[in-house]
């Protein structure tokens, strides 16, 4: 089976490609090599993989990329919540129009299945419970509470809510342009699958980490941001109070999930969370990375400010991935951070976090 991987030269795409090759697939990659994500103009190539370089919005190139393929894993996207709030046309164009061009050129082709990379960001705030055990699926923080450093969502009576694992039944609540674009991507793909004889699956990825992240991209994953700061003897920049909780899933687990989503019949037409099923505070993550890099003396800088579009808590309920895909995470953050740190030591990292903070503050996107 030949599979097209859009964005296949990116962080996740490289691991997905390796997973496919190890399991007997032929792979073709389409990638635009966006400079912010790819430090090198021409990435190292893998034997047996066919490469096409260019924009997924180019219909002629997409038609060429789709010739003779049986399945598509669509990972190509601009990624970054904060940046999406001011480079709006860039994110909507690459993510939503790019997906539209891809799908339009799949019509009348014998492609069996497409799997699209969506994001946990579509949920906005994760699920919560009230003190009496009622489920709250549309918790939101007000600007006034955030400016008063009251970080946690409360119910209508002002009582504290308890975060719980977020499942796929939670309604989406889009809090950023990035989230909007990722939701549009997944809906485009699933609607296409309903209209044409193509099986379609959307994977909502939580915070992906592992060796190979773009360490000099300040809008990439939080582990890479912290590692870049620490590698340059700078304190990790932690927004709010650092107690916000996230789910961190290893990139090798994510790659396996994409292959399973390509293979499992029961996944057709489904939206599926891909995470670790564990919750970690951002402060805890900063401390884990510092310890692994032997930089424990460099304490996180707690900013006491929130970025526009950020949420307080969201971590995955992965029961559906277990049931439909047989997916089980194999790499826990606390067991994998040493390997990640060793990779960071051998990789040059330019610290651009201060530049990112300045760009957001100049536009009034930090409060």
mmCIF file of C-alpha atoms in Angstrom:
data_model
loop_
_atom_site.group_PDB
_atom_site.id
_atom_site.type_symbol
_atom_site.label_atom_id
_atom_site.label_comp_id
_atom_site.label_asym_id
_atom_site.label_seq_id
_atom_site.Cartn_x
_atom_site.Cartn_y
_atom_site.Cartn_z
ATOM 1 C CA UNK A 1 0.000 0.000 0.000
ATOM 2 C CA UNK A 2 1.365 3.413 -0.976
ATOM 3 C CA UNK A 3 0.610 6.295 1.392
ATOM 4 C CA UNK A 4 0.966 10.032 0.847
ATOM 5 C CA UNK A 5 2.099 11.868 3.980
ATOM 6 C CA UNK A 6 1.582 15.624 3.715
ATOM 7 C CA UNK A 7 3.930 17.455 6.034
ATOM 8 C CA UNK A 8 6.037 14.312 6.080
ATOM 9 C CA UNK A 9 9.321 16.166 6.670
ATOM 10 C CA UNK A 10 8.014 17.750 9.861
ATOM 11 C CA UNK A 11 8.551 16.582 13.421
ATOM 12 C CA UNK A 12 5.591 14.195 13.578
ATOM 13 C CA UNK A 13 5.725 13.414 9.865
ATOM 14 C CA UNK A 14 9.231 11.942 10.073
ATOM 15 C CA UNK A 15 8.154 9.518 12.801
ATOM 16 C CA UNK A 16 4.978 8.612 10.905
ATOM 17 C CA UNK A 17 7.075 7.872 7.820
ATOM 18 C CA UNK A 18 9.414 5.628 9.818
ATOM 19 C CA UNK A 19 6.425 3.789 11.344
ATOM 20 C CA UNK A 20 4.928 3.170 7.907
ATOM 21 C CA UNK A 21 8.184 1.943 6.412
ATOM 22 C CA UNK A 22 8.741 -0.445 9.326
ATOM 23 C CA UNK A 23 5.330 -1.943 8.621
ATOM 24 C CA UNK A 24 5.781 -2.531 4.917
ATOM 25 C CA UNK A 25 4.192 0.582 3.393
ATOM 26 C CA UNK A 26 5.509 2.610 0.484
ATOM 27 C CA UNK A 27 5.668 6.316 1.319
ATOM 28 C CA UNK A 28 5.488 9.523 -0.690
ATOM 29 C CA UNK A 29 5.972 12.846 1.104
ATOM 30 C CA UNK A 30 4.653 16.280 0.163
ATOM 31 C CA UNK A 31 6.149 19.104 2.240
ATOM 32 C CA UNK A 32 6.604 22.839 1.781
ATOM 33 C CA UNK A 33 9.605 23.033 4.172
ATOM 34 C CA UNK A 34 8.358 26.096 6.049
ATOM 35 C CA UNK A 35 11.466 27.834 7.410
ATOM 36 C CA UNK A 36 10.049 28.332 10.910
ATOM 37 C CA UNK A 37 9.773 24.552 11.323
ATOM 38 C CA UNK A 38 12.624 23.328 9.120
ATOM 39 C CA UNK A 39 16.064 24.698 9.909
ATOM 40 C CA UNK A 40 17.517 23.063 6.820
ATOM 41 C CA UNK A 41 16.454 23.893 3.260
ATOM 42 C CA UNK A 42 16.696 20.264 2.177
ATOM 43 C CA UNK A 43 16.141 17.723 4.962
ATOM 44 C CA UNK A 44 17.973 14.421 5.194
ATOM 45 C CA UNK A 45 16.210 11.902 2.981
ATOM 46 C CA UNK A 46 15.147 8.390 3.852
ATOM 47 C CA UNK A 47 15.891 5.581 1.429
ATOM 48 C CA UNK A 48 12.802 4.254 -0.303
ATOM 49 C CA UNK A 49 10.752 7.416 0.239
ATOM 50 C CA UNK A 50 9.607 9.597 -2.661
ATOM 51 C CA UNK A 51 9.751 13.345 -1.994
ATOM 52 C CA UNK A 52 7.810 16.223 -3.518
ATOM 53 C CA UNK A 53 8.481 19.749 -2.258
ATOM 54 C CA UNK A 54 5.925 22.521 -2.508
ATOM 55 C CA UNK A 55 2.704 23.947 -1.169
ATOM 56 C CA UNK A 56 -0.350 21.776 -0.570
ATOM 57 C CA UNK A 57 -2.373 24.651 -2.030
ATOM 58 C CA UNK A 58 -0.787 24.025 -5.453
ATOM 59 C CA UNK A 59 -3.384 21.914 -7.339
ATOM 60 C CA UNK A 60 -0.953 20.616 -9.985
ATOM 61 C CA UNK A 61 1.547 19.498 -7.351
ATOM 62 C CA UNK A 62 -1.185 17.878 -5.259
ATOM 63 C CA UNK A 63 -2.472 15.959 -8.286
ATOM 64 C CA UNK A 64 1.048 14.661 -8.866
ATOM 65 C CA UNK A 65 1.389 13.712 -5.201
ATOM 66 C CA UNK A 66 -1.896 11.764 -5.261
ATOM 67 C CA UNK A 67 -1.090 9.688 -8.363
ATOM 68 C CA UNK A 68 -1.059 6.004 -7.483
ATOM 69 C CA UNK A 69 -1.551 6.329 -3.721
ATOM 70 C CA UNK A 70 -3.978 4.205 -1.704
ATOM 71 C CA UNK A 71 -4.171 6.311 1.451
ATOM 72 C CA UNK A 72 -3.419 9.812 2.714
ATOM 73 C CA UNK A 73 -2.139 10.949 6.108
ATOM 74 C CA UNK A 74 -2.713 14.710 6.181
ATOM 75 C CA UNK A 75 -0.361 16.369 8.650
ATOM 76 C CA UNK A 76 0.542 19.521 6.706
ATOM 77 C CA UNK A 77 -0.424 22.569 8.773
ATOM 78 C CA UNK A 78 0.786 25.760 10.379
ATOM 79 C CA UNK A 79 1.043 25.146 14.134
ATOM 80 C CA UNK A 80 0.953 27.713 16.945
ATOM 81 C CA UNK A 81 -1.891 29.092 19.047
ATOM 82 C CA UNK A 82 -0.306 32.453 19.839
ATOM 83 C CA UNK A 83 1.019 33.173 16.355
ATOM 84 C CA UNK A 84 -2.322 32.259 14.789
ATOM 85 C CA UNK A 85 -3.925 35.192 16.592
ATOM 86 C CA UNK A 86 -2.047 37.727 14.463
ATOM 87 C CA UNK A 87 -0.965 35.786 11.332
ATOM 88 C CA UNK A 88 -4.565 34.871 10.648
ATOM 89 C CA UNK A 89 -4.524 34.594 6.859
ATOM 90 C CA UNK A 90 -1.394 32.443 7.003
ATOM 91 C CA UNK A 91 -3.029 29.892 9.302
ATOM 92 C CA UNK A 92 -6.426 29.840 7.633
ATOM 93 C CA UNK A 93 -4.848 29.673 4.189
ATOM 94 C CA UNK A 94 -2.400 26.868 4.883
ATOM 95 C CA UNK A 95 -4.677 24.769 7.069
ATOM 96 C CA UNK A 96 -8.164 25.221 5.675
ATOM 97 C CA UNK A 97 -7.550 26.087 2.028
ATOM 98 C CA UNK A 98 -4.717 23.560 1.880
ATOM 99 C CA UNK A 99 -7.045 20.805 3.059
ATOM 100 C CA UNK A 100 -9.698 21.918 0.577
ATOM 101 C CA UNK A 101 -7.263 21.697 -2.355
ATOM 102 C CA UNK A 102 -6.125 18.250 -1.229
ATOM 103 C CA UNK A 103 -9.684 16.932 -0.960
ATOM 104 C CA UNK A 104 -10.826 18.476 -4.226
ATOM 105 C CA UNK A 105 -8.059 16.654 -6.033
ATOM 106 C CA UNK A 106 -8.936 13.351 -4.351
ATOM 107 C CA UNK A 107 -12.321 13.269 -6.076
ATOM 108 C CA UNK A 108 -12.546 10.400 -8.607
ATOM 109 C CA UNK A 109 -9.344 8.811 -7.314
ATOM 110 C CA UNK A 110 -9.331 5.279 -5.846
ATOM 111 C CA UNK A 111 -8.032 6.395 -2.452
ATOM 112 C CA UNK A 112 -9.277 4.151 0.346
ATOM 113 C CA UNK A 113 -8.727 6.257 3.455
ATOM 114 C CA UNK A 114 -7.588 9.675 4.671
ATOM 115 C CA UNK A 115 -6.496 10.407 8.240
ATOM 116 C CA UNK A 116 -6.177 14.067 9.259
ATOM 117 C CA UNK A 117 -4.208 15.480 12.173
ATOM 118 C CA UNK A 118 -6.563 17.576 14.270
ATOM 119 C CA UNK A 119 -5.785 19.069 17.683
ATOM 120 C CA UNK A 120 -6.908 19.081 21.300
ATOM 121 C CA UNK A 121 -7.114 22.867 20.925
ATOM 122 C CA UNK A 122 -10.584 22.461 19.379
ATOM 123 C CA UNK A 123 -11.962 21.661 22.837
ATOM 124 C CA UNK A 124 -11.017 25.003 24.356
ATOM 125 C CA UNK A 125 -11.153 24.305 28.058
ATOM 126 C CA UNK A 126 -11.272 20.615 28.875
ATOM 127 C CA UNK A 127 -13.988 18.881 30.868
ATOM 128 C CA UNK A 128 -14.744 19.832 34.471
ATOM 129 C CA UNK A 129 -16.902 18.631 37.333
ATOM 130 C CA UNK A 130 -18.772 20.657 39.923
ATOM 131 C CA UNK A 131 -18.503 19.899 43.639
ATOM 132 C CA UNK A 132 -21.637 17.752 43.380
ATOM 133 C CA UNK A 133 -20.294 15.746 40.417
ATOM 134 C CA UNK A 134 -22.073 17.458 37.519
ATOM 135 C CA UNK A 135 -20.201 17.483 34.216
ATOM 136 C CA UNK A 136 -19.360 20.944 32.831
ATOM 137 C CA UNK A 137 -18.386 20.873 29.179
ATOM 138 C CA UNK A 138 -18.336 24.588 28.362
ATOM 139 C CA UNK A 139 -16.220 26.109 31.109
ATOM 140 C CA UNK A 140 -14.736 29.468 30.185
ATOM 141 C CA UNK A 141 -12.596 32.041 31.900
ATOM 142 C CA UNK A 142 -13.518 35.709 31.732
ATOM 143 C CA UNK A 143 -11.005 38.389 30.830
ATOM 144 C CA UNK A 144 -11.641 40.143 34.153
ATOM 145 C CA UNK A 145 -10.821 37.013 36.159
ATOM 146 C CA UNK A 146 -7.663 36.389 34.134
ATOM 147 C CA UNK A 147 -6.489 39.986 34.617
ATOM 148 C CA UNK A 148 -7.062 39.512 38.352
ATOM 149 C CA UNK A 149 -4.841 36.380 38.252
ATOM 150 C CA UNK A 150 -7.838 34.182 39.052
ATOM 151 C CA UNK A 151 -6.748 31.456 36.694
ATOM 152 C CA UNK A 152 -9.165 28.608 37.334
ATOM 153 C CA UNK A 153 -12.664 28.396 35.816
ATOM 154 C CA UNK A 154 -15.588 28.530 38.240
ATOM 155 C CA UNK A 155 -19.271 27.665 37.996
ATOM 156 C CA UNK A 156 -22.106 30.188 37.848
ATOM 157 C CA UNK A 157 -22.003 30.488 41.643
ATOM 158 C CA UNK A 158 -18.283 31.157 41.703
ATOM 159 C CA UNK A 159 -17.373 27.720 43.067
ATOM 160 C CA UNK A 160 -14.198 25.947 41.997
ATOM 161 C CA UNK A 161 -14.452 23.388 39.205
ATOM 162 C CA UNK A 162 -12.349 20.213 39.101
ATOM 163 C CA UNK A 163 -10.695 19.296 35.763
ATOM 164 C CA UNK A 164 -11.341 15.736 34.534
ATOM 165 C CA UNK A 165 -10.193 13.814 31.418
ATOM 166 C CA UNK A 166 -11.703 15.205 28.218
ATOM 167 C CA UNK A 167 -13.498 12.773 25.923
ATOM 168 C CA UNK A 168 -14.650 13.220 22.335
ATOM 169 C CA UNK A 169 -18.252 13.899 23.402
ATOM 170 C CA UNK A 170 -17.248 17.286 24.772
ATOM 171 C CA UNK A 171 -18.540 20.034 22.441
ATOM 172 C CA UNK A 172 -15.846 22.046 20.709
ATOM 173 C CA UNK A 173 -15.248 25.557 22.059
ATOM 174 C CA UNK A 174 -12.821 27.366 19.796
ATOM 175 C CA UNK A 175 -10.589 29.862 21.589
ATOM 176 C CA UNK A 176 -7.962 30.640 18.921
ATOM 177 C CA UNK A 177 -7.603 30.983 15.164
ATOM 178 C CA UNK A 178 -5.394 27.888 15.229
ATOM 179 C CA UNK A 179 -8.169 25.904 16.917
ATOM 180 C CA UNK A 180 -10.687 27.200 14.388
ATOM 181 C CA UNK A 181 -8.455 26.155 11.490
ATOM 182 C CA UNK A 182 -7.852 22.674 12.922
ATOM 183 C CA UNK A 183 -11.571 22.136 13.462
ATOM 184 C CA UNK A 184 -12.226 23.236 9.895
ATOM 185 C CA UNK A 185 -9.613 20.729 8.694
ATOM 186 C CA UNK A 186 -11.192 17.805 10.518
ATOM 187 C CA UNK A 187 -14.730 18.723 9.471
ATOM 188 C CA UNK A 188 -13.692 19.131 5.816
ATOM 189 C CA UNK A 189 -12.173 15.644 5.856
ATOM 190 C CA UNK A 190 -15.087 13.954 7.644
ATOM 191 C CA UNK A 191 -17.703 15.641 5.444
ATOM 192 C CA UNK A 192 -15.733 14.579 2.382
ATOM 193 C CA UNK A 193 -15.722 11.012 3.682
ATOM 194 C CA UNK A 194 -19.500 11.060 4.029
ATOM 195 C CA UNK A 195 -19.978 12.330 0.483
ATOM 196 C CA UNK A 196 -17.465 10.144 -1.368
ATOM 197 C CA UNK A 197 -16.406 6.494 -1.115
ATOM 198 C CA UNK A 198 -13.364 7.415 0.977
ATOM 199 C CA UNK A 199 -12.976 6.383 4.609
ATOM 200 C CA UNK A 200 -12.073 9.351 6.822
ATOM 201 C CA UNK A 201 -10.636 9.617 10.328
ATOM 202 C CA UNK A 202 -9.633 12.620 12.460
ATOM 203 C CA UNK A 203 -7.076 12.271 15.247
ATOM 204 C CA UNK A 204 -7.157 14.993 17.897
ATOM 205 C CA UNK A 205 -3.543 15.156 19.034
ATOM 206 C CA UNK A 206 -2.651 16.398 22.490
ATOM 207 C CA UNK A 207 0.801 17.887 23.287
ATOM 208 C CA UNK A 208 3.304 15.885 21.254
ATOM 209 C CA UNK A 209 6.928 15.690 22.406
ATOM 210 C CA UNK A 210 10.137 13.891 21.491
ATOM 211 C CA UNK A 211 13.526 14.240 19.855
ATOM 212 C CA UNK A 212 13.366 16.167 16.600
ATOM 213 C CA UNK A 213 11.122 19.053 17.597
ATOM 214 C CA UNK A 214 12.025 22.452 16.173
ATOM 215 C CA UNK A 215 13.969 23.836 19.140
ATOM 216 C CA UNK A 216 14.304 27.318 17.646
ATOM 217 C CA UNK A 217 10.588 27.730 16.895
ATOM 218 C CA UNK A 218 9.037 29.553 19.888
ATOM 219 C CA UNK A 219 5.529 28.522 18.810
ATOM 220 C CA UNK A 220 6.248 24.815 18.949
ATOM 221 C CA UNK A 221 5.622 22.460 21.881
ATOM 222 C CA UNK A 222 6.212 23.592 25.441
ATOM 223 C CA UNK A 223 8.933 20.990 26.095
ATOM 224 C CA UNK A 224 10.967 22.281 23.163
ATOM 225 C CA UNK A 225 10.476 25.872 24.321
ATOM 226 C CA UNK A 226 11.656 25.063 27.825
ATOM 227 C CA UNK A 227 14.593 23.026 26.530
ATOM 228 C CA UNK A 228 15.709 25.853 24.217
ATOM 229 C CA UNK A 229 15.699 28.314 27.115
ATOM 230 C CA UNK A 230 17.534 25.981 29.470
ATOM 231 C CA UNK A 231 20.123 24.988 26.855
ATOM 232 C CA UNK A 232 20.978 28.687 26.681
ATOM 233 C CA UNK A 233 21.029 29.047 30.496
ATOM 234 C CA UNK A 234 17.787 31.012 30.446
ATOM 235 C CA UNK A 235 14.806 30.408 32.712
ATOM 236 C CA UNK A 236 11.798 28.736 31.065
ATOM 237 C CA UNK A 237 8.991 31.261 30.571
ATOM 238 C CA UNK A 238 5.842 29.938 32.242
ATOM 239 C CA UNK A 239 2.583 31.796 31.670
ATOM 240 C CA UNK A 240 -0.044 32.151 34.422
ATOM 241 C CA UNK A 241 1.049 30.387 37.632
ATOM 242 C CA UNK A 242 2.356 27.198 36.041
ATOM 243 C CA UNK A 243 -0.334 24.976 37.532
ATOM 244 C CA UNK A 244 -2.315 24.621 34.298
ATOM 245 C CA UNK A 245 -2.511 20.961 33.260
ATOM 246 C CA UNK A 246 -1.782 19.352 29.897
ATOM 247 C CA UNK A 247 -1.411 15.869 28.397
ATOM 248 C CA UNK A 248 1.998 15.065 26.849
ATOM 249 C CA UNK A 249 2.139 12.197 24.359
ATOM 250 C CA UNK A 250 5.335 10.822 22.834
ATOM 251 C CA UNK A 251 5.756 11.259 19.086
ATOM 252 C CA UNK A 252 6.401 7.515 18.627
ATOM 253 C CA UNK A 253 3.006 6.775 20.175
ATOM 254 C CA UNK A 254 1.434 9.350 17.858
ATOM 255 C CA UNK A 255 3.097 7.780 14.812
ATOM 256 C CA UNK A 256 1.733 4.376 15.767
ATOM 257 C CA UNK A 257 -1.721 5.886 16.223
ATOM 258 C CA UNK A 258 -1.663 7.208 12.650
ATOM 259 C CA UNK A 259 -0.802 3.784 11.299
ATOM 260 C CA UNK A 260 -3.549 2.168 13.358
ATOM 261 C CA UNK A 261 -6.036 4.787 12.161
ATOM 262 C CA UNK A 262 -5.065 3.917 8.595
ATOM 263 C CA UNK A 263 -5.628 0.204 9.199
ATOM 264 C CA UNK A 264 -8.542 -0.205 11.632
ATOM 265 C CA UNK A 265 -11.919 -0.472 9.934
ATOM 266 C CA UNK A 266 -13.730 0.593 13.101
ATOM 267 C CA UNK A 267 -12.092 4.035 12.935
ATOM 268 C CA UNK A 268 -13.938 5.082 9.760
ATOM 269 C CA UNK A 269 -15.877 8.310 10.277
ATOM 270 C CA UNK A 270 -14.565 8.796 13.816
ATOM 271 C CA UNK A 271 -12.899 11.590 15.773
ATOM 272 C CA UNK A 272 -10.377 10.080 18.202
ATOM 273 C CA UNK A 273 -8.233 11.572 20.980
ATOM 274 C CA UNK A 274 -4.551 10.659 20.896
ATOM 275 C CA UNK A 275 -2.823 11.444 24.168
ATOM 276 C CA UNK A 276 -1.111 9.770 27.087
ATOM 277 C CA UNK A 277 -4.187 9.807 29.308
ATOM 278 C CA UNK A 278 -2.107 11.578 31.982
ATOM 279 C CA UNK A 279 -2.124 15.142 33.292
ATOM 280 C CA UNK A 280 1.003 17.181 34.042
ATOM 281 C CA UNK A 281 1.271 20.764 35.248
ATOM 282 C CA UNK A 282 3.321 23.084 33.056
ATOM 283 C CA UNK A 283 5.476 23.978 36.059
ATOM 284 C CA UNK A 284 6.126 20.258 36.638
ATOM 285 C CA UNK A 285 7.199 19.860 33.017
ATOM 286 C CA UNK A 286 9.629 22.790 33.283
ATOM 287 C CA UNK A 287 11.194 21.198 36.365
ATOM 288 C CA UNK A 288 11.444 17.761 34.696
ATOM 289 C CA UNK A 289 13.239 19.227 31.677
ATOM 290 C CA UNK A 290 15.576 21.283 33.872
ATOM 291 C CA UNK A 291 16.524 18.245 35.941
ATOM 292 C CA UNK A 292 17.137 16.128 32.837
ATOM 293 C CA UNK A 293 19.413 18.842 31.393
ATOM 294 C CA UNK A 294 21.285 19.215 34.721
ATOM 295 C CA UNK A 295 19.926 22.756 35.004
ATOM 296 C CA UNK A 296 17.864 22.359 38.180
ATOM 297 C CA UNK A 297 19.344 25.584 39.534
ATOM 298 C CA UNK A 298 17.628 27.501 36.721
ATOM 299 C CA UNK A 299 14.128 27.996 38.067
ATOM 300 C CA UNK A 300 11.129 28.731 35.809
ATOM 301 C CA UNK A 301 10.129 32.368 35.439
ATOM 302 C CA UNK A 302 6.452 32.455 36.427
ATOM 303 C CA UNK A 303 5.028 35.332 34.387
ATOM 304 C CA UNK A 304 1.641 35.712 36.050
ATOM 305 C CA UNK A 305 0.180 36.603 32.656
ATOM 306 C CA UNK A 306 -2.017 34.699 30.185
ATOM 307 C CA UNK A 307 -1.824 34.550 26.402
ATOM 308 C CA UNK A 308 -4.935 35.191 24.354
ATOM 309 C CA UNK A 309 -6.352 31.861 23.212
ATOM 310 C CA UNK A 310 -4.753 29.829 26.010
ATOM 311 C CA UNK A 311 -6.839 27.512 28.169
ATOM 312 C CA UNK A 312 -6.335 26.386 31.738
ATOM 313 C CA UNK A 313 -6.690 22.609 31.701
ATOM 314 C CA UNK A 314 -7.138 19.933 29.058
ATOM 315 C CA UNK A 315 -5.965 16.331 29.178
ATOM 316 C CA UNK A 316 -7.178 13.309 27.265
ATOM 317 C CA UNK A 317 -9.614 10.529 27.886
ATOM 318 C CA UNK A 318 -8.204 7.902 25.497
ATOM 319 C CA UNK A 319 -10.809 5.154 26.008
ATOM 320 C CA UNK A 320 -12.048 5.548 22.427
ATOM 321 C CA UNK A 321 -8.523 5.148 21.001
ATOM 322 C CA UNK A 322 -8.116 1.997 23.061
ATOM 323 C CA UNK A 323 -11.461 0.598 21.914
ATOM 324 C CA UNK A 324 -11.285 1.467 18.202
ATOM 325 C CA UNK A 325 -7.555 1.358 17.487
ATOM 326 C CA UNK A 326 -6.155 -0.902 20.182
ATOM 327 C CA UNK A 327 -3.969 2.109 21.031
ATOM 328 C CA UNK A 328 -1.992 2.062 24.263
ATOM 329 C CA UNK A 329 0.711 4.664 25.024
ATOM 330 C CA UNK A 330 4.135 3.108 25.549
ATOM 331 C CA UNK A 331 6.256 6.156 26.436
ATOM 332 C CA UNK A 332 5.533 8.158 29.590
ATOM 333 C CA UNK A 333 6.873 11.697 29.845
ATOM 334 C CA UNK A 334 8.785 11.091 33.071
ATOM 335 C CA UNK A 335 10.466 8.019 31.560
ATOM 336 C CA UNK A 336 11.296 9.690 28.236
ATOM 337 C CA UNK A 337 12.523 13.155 29.199
ATOM 338 C CA UNK A 338 16.121 11.953 29.750
ATOM 339 C CA UNK A 339 16.338 10.711 26.149
ATOM 340 C CA UNK A 340 14.826 13.997 24.967
ATOM 341 C CA UNK A 341 17.392 15.948 27.015
ATOM 342 C CA UNK A 342 20.271 13.948 25.567
ATOM 343 C CA UNK A 343 19.090 14.864 22.069
ATOM 344 C CA UNK A 344 18.847 18.544 23.071
ATOM 345 C CA UNK A 345 22.464 18.491 24.267
ATOM 346 C CA UNK A 346 23.650 17.443 20.820
ATOM 347 C CA UNK A 347 21.413 19.890 18.928
ATOM 348 C CA UNK A 348 21.918 23.615 18.595
ATOM 349 C CA UNK A 349 18.978 25.631 19.915
ATOM 350 C CA UNK A 350 18.411 29.335 19.321
ATOM 351 C CA UNK A 351 16.259 30.768 22.105
ATOM 352 C CA UNK A 352 13.477 32.838 20.525
ATOM 353 C CA UNK A 353 11.048 32.756 23.456
ATOM 354 C CA UNK A 354 11.650 36.393 24.390
ATOM 355 C CA UNK A 355 10.940 37.394 20.782
ATOM 356 C CA UNK A 356 7.677 35.421 20.870
ATOM 357 C CA UNK A 357 6.648 37.101 24.124
ATOM 358 C CA UNK A 358 7.438 40.557 22.674
ATOM 359 C CA UNK A 359 5.411 39.867 19.518
ATOM 360 C CA UNK A 360 2.386 38.846 21.561
ATOM 361 C CA UNK A 361 2.657 41.722 24.038
ATOM 362 C CA UNK A 362 2.990 44.335 21.267
ATOM 363 C CA UNK A 363 -0.346 43.163 19.893
ATOM 364 C CA UNK A 364 -2.097 43.123 23.255
ATOM 365 C CA UNK A 365 -2.346 39.330 23.248
ATOM 366 C CA UNK A 366 -0.921 38.886 26.763
ATOM 367 C CA UNK A 367 -2.892 40.033 29.788
#
